[in-house]
PDB file of C-alpha atoms in Angstrom:
ATOM      1  CA  ASP A   1      -5.811  30.135  18.550  1.00  0.00           C
ATOM      2  CA  SER A   2      -2.540  28.708  19.887  1.00  0.00           C
ATOM      3  CA  ILE A   3      -3.779  25.090  19.465  1.00  0.00           C
ATOM      4  CA  ASN A   4      -5.004  25.790  15.935  1.00  0.00           C
ATOM      5  CA  TYR A   5      -1.642  27.293  15.034  1.00  0.00           C
ATOM      6  CA  ALA A   6       0.026  24.214  16.483  1.00  0.00           C
ATOM      7  CA  LYS A   7      -2.181  22.138  14.169  1.00  0.00           C
ATOM      8  CA  MET A   8      -0.893  24.123  11.210  1.00  0.00           C
ATOM      9  CA  ILE A   9       2.715  23.425  12.242  1.00  0.00           C
ATOM     10  CA  GLN A  10       2.025  19.714  12.692  1.00  0.00           C
ATOM     11  CA  SER A  11       0.155  19.510   9.390  1.00  0.00           C
ATOM     12  CA  ALA A  12       2.987  21.280   7.592  1.00  0.00           C
ATOM     13  CA  ILE A  13       5.551  18.574   8.448  1.00  0.00           C
ATOM     14  CA  LEU A  14       3.305  15.706   7.332  1.00  0.00           C
ATOM     15  CA  PRO A  15       3.605  14.862   3.605  1.00  0.00           C
ATOM     16  CA  SER A  16       0.473  15.407   1.567  1.00  0.00           C
ATOM     17  CA  VAL A  17      -1.435  12.377   0.366  1.00  0.00           C
ATOM     18  CA  GLU A  18      -1.080  13.693  -3.211  1.00  0.00           C
ATOM     19  CA  THR A  19       2.691  13.597  -2.870  1.00  0.00           C
ATOM     20  CA  ILE A  20       2.632  10.084  -1.527  1.00  0.00           C
ATOM     21  CA  ARG A  21       0.410   8.888  -4.388  1.00  0.00           C
ATOM     22  CA  LYS A  22       2.972  10.056  -6.961  1.00  0.00           C
ATOM     23  CA  ASN A  23       5.111   7.079  -5.981  1.00  0.00           C
ATOM     24  CA  LEU A  24       2.516   4.859  -4.267  1.00  0.00           C
ATOM     25  CA  PRO A  25      -0.516   5.545  -6.451  1.00  0.00           C
ATOM     26  CA  PHE A  26      -2.642   2.696  -5.072  1.00  0.00           C
ATOM     27  CA  SER A  27      -2.619   3.834  -1.397  1.00  0.00           C
ATOM     28  CA  PHE A  28      -4.519   5.758   1.244  1.00  0.00           C
ATOM     29  CA  ILE A  29      -3.716   7.551   4.485  1.00  0.00           C
ATOM     30  CA  PHE A  30      -6.611   7.505   6.996  1.00  0.00           C
ATOM     31  CA  PHE A  31      -5.539  10.156   9.568  1.00  0.00           C
ATOM     32  CA  LYS A  32      -7.952  11.361  12.222  1.00  0.00           C
ATOM     33  CA  PRO A  33      -6.635  13.136  15.370  1.00  0.00           C
ATOM     34  CA  LYS A  34      -8.703  12.806  18.490  1.00  0.00           C
ATOM     35  CA  ASP A  35      -8.179  16.487  19.361  1.00  0.00           C
ATOM     36  CA  VAL A  36      -6.923  19.380  17.231  1.00  0.00           C
ATOM     37  CA  VAL A  37      -3.334  18.051  17.276  1.00  0.00           C
ATOM     38  CA  SER A  38      -2.295  14.433  17.232  1.00  0.00           C
ATOM     39  CA  GLY A  39       0.043  12.001  18.943  1.00  0.00           C
ATOM     40  CA  ASP A  40      -0.166   9.720  15.880  1.00  0.00           C
ATOM     41  CA  PHE A  41       1.794  10.574  12.729  1.00  0.00           C
ATOM     42  CA  TYR A  42       2.718   9.037   9.426  1.00  0.00           C
ATOM     43  CA  TYR A  43       5.973   9.280   7.523  1.00  0.00           C
ATOM     44  CA  TYR A  44       7.063   9.003   3.835  1.00  0.00           C
ATOM     45  CA  HIS A  45      10.432   9.159   2.080  1.00  0.00           C
ATOM     46  CA  VAL A  46      11.768   8.100  -1.289  1.00  0.00           C
ATOM     47  CA  SER A  47      15.182   6.468  -0.773  1.00  0.00           C
ATOM     48  CA  ASP A  48      16.843   7.560  -4.046  1.00  0.00           C
ATOM     49  CA  GLY A  49      15.919  11.197  -3.606  1.00  0.00           C
ATOM     50  CA  VAL A  50      13.268  11.146  -6.416  1.00  0.00           C
ATOM     51  CA  THR A  51      10.084  12.686  -5.105  1.00  0.00           C
ATOM     52  CA  GLY A  52       6.779  13.331  -6.714  1.00  0.00           C
ATOM     53  CA  SER A  53       5.584  16.882  -7.333  1.00  0.00           C
ATOM     54  CA  HIS A  54       3.212  18.593  -4.927  1.00  0.00           C
ATOM     55  CA  GLY A  55       0.442  18.948  -7.501  1.00  0.00           C
ATOM     56  CA  ALA A  56      -2.886  17.312  -7.085  1.00  0.00           C
ATOM     57  CA  VAL A  57      -3.377  13.736  -8.386  1.00  0.00           C
ATOM     58  CA  SER A  58      -6.628  13.282 -10.197  1.00  0.00           C
ATOM     59  CA  SER A  59      -6.341   9.541 -10.671  1.00  0.00           C
ATOM     60  CA  ALA A  60      -4.159   6.620  -9.467  1.00  0.00           C
ATOM     61  CA  MET A  61      -1.604   6.660 -12.285  1.00  0.00           C
ATOM     62  CA  PRO A  62       1.747   4.824 -11.940  1.00  0.00           C
ATOM     63  CA  PRO A  63       4.858   6.910 -11.440  1.00  0.00           C
ATOM     64  CA  SER A  64       6.508   8.054 -14.693  1.00  0.00           C
ATOM     65  CA  HIS A  65      10.023   7.224 -13.442  1.00  0.00           C
ATOM     66  CA  PRO A  66      11.596   4.119 -11.834  1.00  0.00           C
ATOM     67  CA  ILE A  67      12.075   4.370  -8.105  1.00  0.00           C
ATOM     68  CA  ALA A  68      14.098   2.273  -5.637  1.00  0.00           C
ATOM     69  CA  ASN A  69      12.363   2.085  -2.287  1.00  0.00           C
ATOM     70  CA  VAL A  70       9.615   4.091  -0.694  1.00  0.00           C
ATOM     71  CA  ILE A  71       9.701   4.237   3.124  1.00  0.00           C
ATOM     72  CA  VAL A  72       6.379   4.614   4.897  1.00  0.00           C
ATOM     73  CA  ALA A  73       5.722   4.499   8.652  1.00  0.00           C
ATOM     74  CA  ALA A  74       2.781   4.717  11.021  1.00  0.00           C
ATOM     75  CA  ALA A  75       3.523   5.870  14.595  1.00  0.00           C
ATOM     76  CA  ASP A  76       1.550   6.076  17.798  1.00  0.00           C
ATOM     77  CA  CYS A  77       3.173   8.276  20.445  1.00  0.00           C
ATOM     78  CA  THR A  78       2.414   8.277  24.153  1.00  0.00           C
ATOM     79  CA  GLY A  79      -0.638  10.351  24.777  1.00  0.00           C
ATOM     80  CA  HIS A  80      -2.807  12.541  22.567  1.00  0.00           C
ATOM     81  CA  GLY A  81      -3.586  16.170  22.318  1.00  0.00           C
ATOM     82  CA  VAL A  82      -0.720  18.571  23.156  1.00  0.00           C
ATOM     83  CA  PRO A  83       1.576  16.063  24.962  1.00  0.00           C
ATOM     84  CA  GLY A  84       1.100  13.502  22.222  1.00  0.00           C
ATOM     85  CA  ALA A  85       1.734  16.189  19.511  1.00  0.00           C
ATOM     86  CA  PHE A  86       5.086  17.152  21.247  1.00  0.00           C
ATOM     87  CA  MET A  87       6.122  13.521  21.136  1.00  0.00           C
ATOM     88  CA  SER A  88       5.071  13.177  17.509  1.00  0.00           C
ATOM     89  CA  LEU A  89       7.190  16.173  16.515  1.00  0.00           C
ATOM     90  CA  ILE A  90      10.187  14.692  18.351  1.00  0.00           C
ATOM     91  CA  GLY A  91       9.597  11.289  16.725  1.00  0.00           C
ATOM     92  CA  PHE A  92       9.036  12.632  13.222  1.00  0.00           C
ATOM     93  CA  ASP A  93      12.176  14.801  13.374  1.00  0.00           C
ATOM     94  CA  ALA A  94      14.270  11.898  14.733  1.00  0.00           C
ATOM     95  CA  LEU A  95      12.975   9.494  12.099  1.00  0.00           C
ATOM     96  CA  ASN A  96      13.647  11.970   9.302  1.00  0.00           C
ATOM     97  CA  HIS A  97      17.180  12.691  10.550  1.00  0.00           C
ATOM     98  CA  ILE A  98      18.074   8.989  10.892  1.00  0.00           C
ATOM     99  CA  ILE A  99      16.850   8.049   7.435  1.00  0.00           C
ATOM    100  CA  LYS A 100      18.554  10.938   5.657  1.00  0.00           C
ATOM    101  CA  THR A 101      21.776  10.918   7.694  1.00  0.00           C
ATOM    102  CA  HIS A 102      22.356   7.165   7.527  1.00  0.00           C
ATOM    103  CA  ASP A 103      20.950   6.826   3.994  1.00  0.00           C
ATOM    104  CA  THR A 104      19.347   3.562   4.956  1.00  0.00           C
ATOM    105  CA  ILE A 105      16.208   1.715   3.856  1.00  0.00           C
ATOM    106  CA  GLN A 106      16.539  -1.020   6.527  1.00  0.00           C
ATOM    107  CA  PRO A 107      13.586  -0.684   8.937  1.00  0.00           C
ATOM    108  CA  GLY A 108      15.180  -2.609  11.782  1.00  0.00           C
ATOM    109  CA  LEU A 109      18.279  -0.390  11.699  1.00  0.00           C
ATOM    110  CA  ILE A 110      16.002   2.693  11.524  1.00  0.00           C
ATOM    111  CA  LEU A 111      14.059   1.577  14.636  1.00  0.00           C
ATOM    112  CA  ASN A 112      17.233   0.768  16.570  1.00  0.00           C
ATOM    113  CA  LYS A 113      18.636   4.206  15.862  1.00  0.00           C
ATOM    114  CA  LEU A 114      15.276   5.778  16.616  1.00  0.00           C
ATOM    115  CA  HIS A 115      15.167   4.101  19.999  1.00  0.00           C
ATOM    116  CA  GLU A 116      18.639   5.378  20.878  1.00  0.00           C
ATOM    117  CA  ASN A 117      17.732   8.876  19.680  1.00  0.00           C
ATOM    118  CA  ILE A 118      14.419   9.153  21.621  1.00  0.00           C
ATOM    119  CA  CYS A 119      16.182   7.952  24.853  1.00  0.00           C
ATOM    120  CA  GLN A 120      18.769  10.684  24.402  1.00  0.00           C
ATOM    121  CA  VAL A 121      16.337  13.439  23.456  1.00  0.00           C
ATOM    122  CA  LEU A 122      14.136  12.795  26.500  1.00  0.00           C
ATOM    123  CA  ARG A 123      17.279  13.004  28.718  1.00  0.00           C
ATOM    124  CA  SER A 124      16.142  10.108  30.885  1.00  0.00           C
ATOM    125  CA  GLY A 125      18.175   7.150  32.119  1.00  0.00           C
ATOM    126  CA  ILE A 126      17.430   4.207  29.932  1.00  0.00           C
ATOM    127  CA  TYR A 127      16.847   2.073  32.958  1.00  0.00           C
ATOM    128  CA  ASP A 128      14.153   4.340  34.365  1.00  0.00           C
ATOM    129  CA  THR A 129      11.127   2.122  33.786  1.00  0.00           C
ATOM    130  CA  SER A 130       8.777   4.666  35.425  1.00  0.00           C
ATOM    131  CA  ASN A 131       9.132   6.902  32.331  1.00  0.00           C
ATOM    132  CA  LYS A 132       6.840   5.635  29.598  1.00  0.00           C
ATOM    133  CA  ASN A 133       7.321   8.347  27.046  1.00  0.00           C
ATOM    134  CA  GLY A 134       7.859   6.846  23.611  1.00  0.00           C
ATOM    135  CA  MET A 135       6.024   5.381  20.701  1.00  0.00           C
ATOM    136  CA  ASP A 136       4.792   2.306  18.907  1.00  0.00           C
ATOM    137  CA  ILE A 137       5.719   2.348  15.251  1.00  0.00           C
ATOM    138  CA  ALA A 138       5.804   0.269  12.079  1.00  0.00           C
ATOM    139  CA  VAL A 139       8.261   1.060   9.240  1.00  0.00           C
ATOM    140  CA  CYS A 140       8.024  -0.450   5.759  1.00  0.00           C
ATOM    141  CA  SER A 141      10.462  -0.051   2.923  1.00  0.00           C
ATOM    142  CA  ILE A 142       8.591  -0.895  -0.304  1.00  0.00           C
ATOM    143  CA  ASN A 143      10.027  -1.560  -3.730  1.00  0.00           C
ATOM    144  CA  PRO A 144       6.864  -1.295  -5.903  1.00  0.00           C
ATOM    145  CA  GLY A 145       8.560  -2.483  -9.094  1.00  0.00           C
ATOM    146  CA  LYS A 146       9.727  -5.745  -7.515  1.00  0.00           C
ATOM    147  CA  TYR A 147       6.773  -6.328  -5.205  1.00  0.00           C
ATOM    148  CA  GLU A 148       9.150  -6.458  -2.283  1.00  0.00           C
ATOM    149  CA  ILE A 149       8.699  -5.069   1.244  1.00  0.00           C
ATOM    150  CA  GLN A 150      10.981  -4.830   4.263  1.00  0.00           C
ATOM    151  CA  TYR A 151       9.162  -4.417   7.575  1.00  0.00           C
ATOM    152  CA  SER A 152      10.040  -3.909  11.220  1.00  0.00           C
ATOM    153  CA  GLY A 153       7.670  -2.842  13.985  1.00  0.00           C
ATOM    154  CA  ALA A 154       7.662  -1.786  17.594  1.00  0.00           C
ATOM    155  CA  HIS A 155       4.334  -3.337  18.784  1.00  0.00           C
ATOM    156  CA  ILE A 156       2.591  -2.424  15.521  1.00  0.00           C
ATOM    157  CA  PRO A 157       2.076  -5.468  13.174  1.00  0.00           C
ATOM    158  CA  LEU A 158       2.013  -5.641   9.407  1.00  0.00           C
ATOM    159  CA  TYR A 159      -1.184  -6.927   7.771  1.00  0.00           C
ATOM    160  CA  ILE A 160      -0.984  -8.454   4.317  1.00  0.00           C
ATOM    161  CA  ILE A 161      -4.196  -9.388   2.465  1.00  0.00           C
ATOM    162  CA  ARG A 162      -4.149 -11.470  -0.735  1.00  0.00           C
ATOM    163  CA  LYS A 163      -6.448 -13.771  -2.670  1.00  0.00           C
ATOM    164  CA  THR A 164      -6.905 -17.155  -1.073  1.00  0.00           C
ATOM    165  CA  GLY A 165      -4.858 -19.800  -2.829  1.00  0.00           C
ATOM    166  CA  ASP A 166      -2.180 -17.499  -4.220  1.00  0.00           C
ATOM    167  CA  THR A 167       1.330 -18.885  -3.971  1.00  0.00           C
ATOM    168  CA  ILE A 168       3.126 -17.648  -0.852  1.00  0.00           C
ATOM    169  CA  ASP A 169       6.863 -16.967  -0.770  1.00  0.00           C
ATOM    170  CA  GLU A 170       8.872 -19.175   1.590  1.00  0.00           C
ATOM    171  CA  MET A 171      10.242 -16.286   3.621  1.00  0.00           C
ATOM    172  CA  LEU A 172       6.814 -14.729   3.944  1.00  0.00           C
ATOM    173  CA  ALA A 173       5.363 -18.058   5.060  1.00  0.00           C
ATOM    174  CA  LYS A 174       7.963 -18.319   7.819  1.00  0.00           C
ATOM    175  CA  SER A 175       7.321 -14.737   8.962  1.00  0.00           C
ATOM    176  CA  VAL A 176       3.523 -15.067   9.336  1.00  0.00           C
ATOM    177  CA  HIS A 177       2.269 -15.306  12.909  1.00  0.00           C
ATOM    178  CA  LYS A 178      -1.365 -15.891  12.013  1.00  0.00           C
ATOM    179  CA  ARG A 179      -3.543 -16.427   8.900  1.00  0.00           C
ATOM    180  CA  ILE A 180      -7.240 -15.540   8.692  1.00  0.00           C
ATOM    181  CA  SER A 181      -9.461 -16.268   5.670  1.00  0.00           C
ATOM    182  CA  ASN A 182     -12.955 -15.299   4.580  1.00  0.00           C
ATOM    183  CA  GLY A 183     -12.917 -17.687   1.649  1.00  0.00           C
ATOM    184  CA  LYS A 184     -12.035 -15.176  -1.079  1.00  0.00           C
ATOM    185  CA  HIS A 185      -9.135 -13.497   0.678  1.00  0.00           C
ATOM    186  CA  GLU A 186      -6.794 -14.266   3.506  1.00  0.00           C
ATOM    187  CA  LEU A 187      -5.105 -11.909   5.949  1.00  0.00           C
ATOM    188  CA  LEU A 188      -1.474 -12.649   7.031  1.00  0.00           C
ATOM    189  CA  ILE A 189      -0.231 -11.089  10.247  1.00  0.00           C
ATOM    190  CA  VAL A 190       3.512 -10.362  10.702  1.00  0.00           C
ATOM    191  CA  LYS A 191       3.980  -9.388  14.360  1.00  0.00           C
ATOM    192  CA  GLY A 192       5.963  -6.401  15.541  1.00  0.00           C
ATOM    193  CA  PHE A 193       8.571  -6.633  18.273  1.00  0.00           C
ATOM    194  CA  ALA A 194       6.924  -6.602  21.708  1.00  0.00           C
ATOM    195  CA  LYS A 195       8.650  -3.420  22.945  1.00  0.00           C
ATOM    196  CA  SER A 196       8.054   0.273  22.312  1.00  0.00           C
ATOM    197  CA  ILE A 197      10.514   2.876  21.083  1.00  0.00           C
ATOM    198  CA  GLY A 198      11.798   4.716  24.184  1.00  0.00           C
ATOM    199  CA  ASP A 199      10.943   1.804  26.525  1.00  0.00           C
ATOM    200  CA  PHE A 200      13.825   2.627  28.800  1.00  0.00           C
ATOM    201  CA  GLY A 201      13.851  -0.786  30.447  1.00  0.00           C
ATOM    202  CA  SER A 202      15.142  -2.392  27.250  1.00  0.00           C
ATOM    203  CA  PRO A 203      18.323  -0.573  26.223  1.00  0.00           C
ATOM    204  CA  ASN A 204      19.832  -3.315  24.098  1.00  0.00           C
ATOM    205  CA  LYS A 205      16.844  -4.317  21.981  1.00  0.00           C
ATOM    206  CA  LEU A 206      17.411  -5.153  18.340  1.00  0.00           C
ATOM    207  CA  PHE A 207      14.359  -4.801  16.185  1.00  0.00           C
ATOM    208  CA  PRO A 208      14.211  -7.592  13.571  1.00  0.00           C
ATOM    209  CA  ASP A 209      13.757  -7.057   9.882  1.00  0.00           C
ATOM    210  CA  TYR A 210      11.385  -9.069   7.699  1.00  0.00           C
ATOM    211  CA  ASN A 211      12.265  -9.198   4.012  1.00  0.00           C
ATOM    212  CA  LEU A 212       9.112 -10.249   2.187  1.00  0.00           C
ATOM    213  CA  LYS A 213       8.231 -10.990  -1.431  1.00  0.00           C
ATOM    214  CA  LEU A 214       4.639 -10.106  -2.309  1.00  0.00           C
ATOM    215  CA  SER A 215       2.481 -10.549  -5.415  1.00  0.00           C
ATOM    216  CA  GLN A 216       0.621  -8.170  -7.634  1.00  0.00           C
ATOM    217  CA  GLY A 217      -2.720  -7.246  -6.017  1.00  0.00           C
ATOM    218  CA  ASP A 218      -1.561  -7.876  -2.416  1.00  0.00           C
ATOM    219  CA  THR A 219      -2.549  -5.086   0.012  1.00  0.00           C
ATOM    220  CA  VAL A 220      -0.536  -4.142   3.057  1.00  0.00           C
ATOM    221  CA  TYR A 221      -1.673  -2.202   6.113  1.00  0.00           C
ATOM    222  CA  ILE A 222       0.053  -0.563   9.110  1.00  0.00           C
ATOM    223  CA  PHE A 223      -1.868   1.369  11.744  1.00  0.00           C
ATOM    224  CA  SER A 224      -2.021   2.743  15.216  1.00  0.00           C
ATOM    225  CA  ASP A 225      -4.447   1.225  17.783  1.00  0.00           C
ATOM    226  CA  GLY A 226      -6.852   4.196  17.611  1.00  0.00           C
ATOM    227  CA  PHE A 227      -9.383   2.502  15.288  1.00  0.00           C
ATOM    228  CA  ILE A 228      -9.266  -0.803  17.176  1.00  0.00           C
ATOM    229  CA  ASP A 229      -9.718   0.904  20.579  1.00  0.00           C
ATOM    230  CA  GLN A 230     -12.634   3.122  19.530  1.00  0.00           C
ATOM    231  CA  ALA A 231     -15.586   2.694  21.864  1.00  0.00           C
ATOM    232  CA  GLY A 232     -18.974   2.235  20.218  1.00  0.00           C
ATOM    233  CA  GLY A 233     -21.671  -0.146  19.161  1.00  0.00           C
ATOM    234  CA  GLN A 234     -24.696  -0.930  21.243  1.00  0.00           C
ATOM    235  CA  LYS A 235     -22.617  -1.854  24.316  1.00  0.00           C
ATOM    236  CA  LYS A 236     -20.086   0.964  23.899  1.00  0.00           C
ATOM    237  CA  LYS A 237     -17.191  -1.520  23.777  1.00  0.00           C
ATOM    238  CA  LYS A 238     -13.937  -1.344  21.901  1.00  0.00           C
ATOM    239  CA  TYR A 239     -13.998  -2.119  18.175  1.00  0.00           C
ATOM    240  CA  MET A 240     -11.238  -4.725  18.659  1.00  0.00           C
ATOM    241  CA  SER A 241      -8.670  -6.384  16.348  1.00  0.00           C
ATOM    242  CA  LYS A 242     -10.884  -9.282  15.345  1.00  0.00           C
ATOM    243  CA  ARG A 243     -13.609  -6.993  13.984  1.00  0.00           C
ATOM    244  CA  PHE A 244     -11.022  -4.778  12.258  1.00  0.00           C
ATOM    245  CA  ARG A 245      -9.427  -7.750  10.467  1.00  0.00           C
ATOM    246  CA  LYS A 246     -12.838  -8.989   9.332  1.00  0.00           C
ATOM    247  CA  PHE A 247     -13.750  -5.538   8.024  1.00  0.00           C
ATOM    248  CA  LEU A 248     -10.450  -5.222   6.070  1.00  0.00           C
ATOM    249  CA  LEU A 249     -11.086  -8.607   4.484  1.00  0.00           C
ATOM    250  CA  SER A 250     -14.616  -7.545   3.527  1.00  0.00           C
ATOM    251  CA  ILE A 251     -13.462  -4.420   1.515  1.00  0.00           C
ATOM    252  CA  GLN A 252     -10.793  -6.107  -0.664  1.00  0.00           C
ATOM    253  CA  GLU A 253     -12.869  -5.815  -3.801  1.00  0.00           C
ATOM    254  CA  LEU A 254     -12.711  -2.003  -3.449  1.00  0.00           C
ATOM    255  CA  ASP A 255      -9.967   0.156  -4.793  1.00  0.00           C
ATOM    256  CA  MET A 256      -7.916   2.141  -2.291  1.00  0.00           C
ATOM    257  CA  TYR A 257      -9.952   5.382  -2.725  1.00  0.00           C
ATOM    258  CA  HIS A 258     -13.139   3.570  -1.825  1.00  0.00           C
ATOM    259  CA  GLN A 259     -11.434   1.594   0.985  1.00  0.00           C
ATOM    260  CA  TYR A 260     -10.620   4.920   2.601  1.00  0.00           C
ATOM    261  CA  HIS A 261     -14.252   5.957   2.531  1.00  0.00           C
ATOM    262  CA  ALA A 262     -15.388   2.548   3.703  1.00  0.00           C
ATOM    263  CA  LEU A 263     -13.153   2.937   6.762  1.00  0.00           C
ATOM    264  CA  GLU A 264     -14.486   6.431   7.326  1.00  0.00           C
ATOM    265  CA  GLN A 265     -18.105   5.172   7.250  1.00  0.00           C
ATOM    266  CA  GLU A 266     -17.331   2.135   9.456  1.00  0.00           C
ATOM    267  CA  LEU A 267     -15.761   4.301  12.119  1.00  0.00           C
ATOM    268  CA  LYS A 268     -18.650   6.768  12.030  1.00  0.00           C
ATOM    269  CA  ALA A 269     -21.262   3.977  12.295  1.00  0.00           C
ATOM    270  CA  TRP A 270     -19.449   2.243  15.169  1.00  0.00           C
ATOM    271  CA  GLN A 271     -18.595   5.398  17.112  1.00  0.00           C
ATOM    272  CA  GLY A 272     -22.122   6.861  16.972  1.00  0.00           C
ATOM    273  CA  ASP A 273     -22.478   9.577  19.605  1.00  0.00           C
ATOM    274  CA  ASN A 274     -19.435   8.458  21.568  1.00  0.00           C
ATOM    275  CA  GLU A 275     -16.390  10.639  21.846  1.00  0.00           C
ATOM    276  CA  GLN A 276     -13.362   9.650  19.760  1.00  0.00           C
ATOM    277  CA  THR A 277     -11.190   7.505  22.027  1.00  0.00           C
ATOM    278  CA  ASP A 278      -7.707   8.141  20.602  1.00  0.00           C
ATOM    279  CA  ASP A 279      -5.819   9.442  17.557  1.00  0.00           C
ATOM    280  CA  ILE A 280      -6.164   7.238  14.456  1.00  0.00           C
ATOM    281  CA  VAL A 281      -3.862   6.522  11.555  1.00  0.00           C
ATOM    282  CA  VAL A 282      -4.272   3.677   9.037  1.00  0.00           C
ATOM    283  CA  ILE A 283      -2.081   3.302   5.964  1.00  0.00           C
ATOM    284  CA  GLY A 284      -3.028   0.976   3.104  1.00  0.00           C
ATOM    285  CA  VAL A 285      -0.848   0.193   0.051  1.00  0.00           C
ATOM    286  CA  ARG A 286      -1.873  -2.106  -2.849  1.00  0.00           C
ATOM    287  CA  MET A 287       0.944  -3.696  -4.739  1.00  0.00           C
ATOM    288  CA  ASN A 288       0.005  -2.739  -8.265  1.00  0.00           C
ATOM    289  CA  ARG A 289       2.054  -1.203 -11.058  1.00  0.00           C
TER     290      ARG A 289
END
């Protein structure tokens, strides 16, 4: 009963998918805790204070009012179950406080402040490398009207999928670590910084910002490693990043509603009778008006 009540508390702080779709109508949140409560979480905030209503959304209609930037984040805290859930509540509260107090949409600044905050909250010396409490996280600030996105990540990369042959912005081209194509579409990988939030051995880290110009129809993804690390298949091995990228490329003809269900079916088929390995969160946003 206590664990189920904890789930209610954790669920209450997470924004509803219907609310998110008021301002990001072409999006999905695939969220699947390993246990009753989760060490993964997602975050959403509209920078100018304009938020969608909490009513149900029956179809992916564009927002009826102009908005500035929508901040979304996917986070993977140390552990899962109860310990992970405690970290996720600490992380969510800190992230929310930073964004609202500093009134910033700059992901790199948000992550730098988050790192400082987590180190302070856990009351551990920042040079104590034996303490690995913390989180991996990707933060995106999206301007849907201008097809612009700012991104910064702690270990978690940004995936951008677009039609092969589409013109690529110079800044985006410089930011891409790797490009993968299946002929029709290509996947661009922008790498996250190779340190975690709360990694006490790195007190002076500065998380870089990537300011990227996208095109209509581009789809972006941020995610924890839960899907990738899921054991399954005939040999009960991890799903792995390579298979995940190939799968995302294969579902680009689908709208975001059907992409969500495709992910759900893919996970179920791969996992089979195996226990879920870790918490899972995958966020997908298509840049359409």
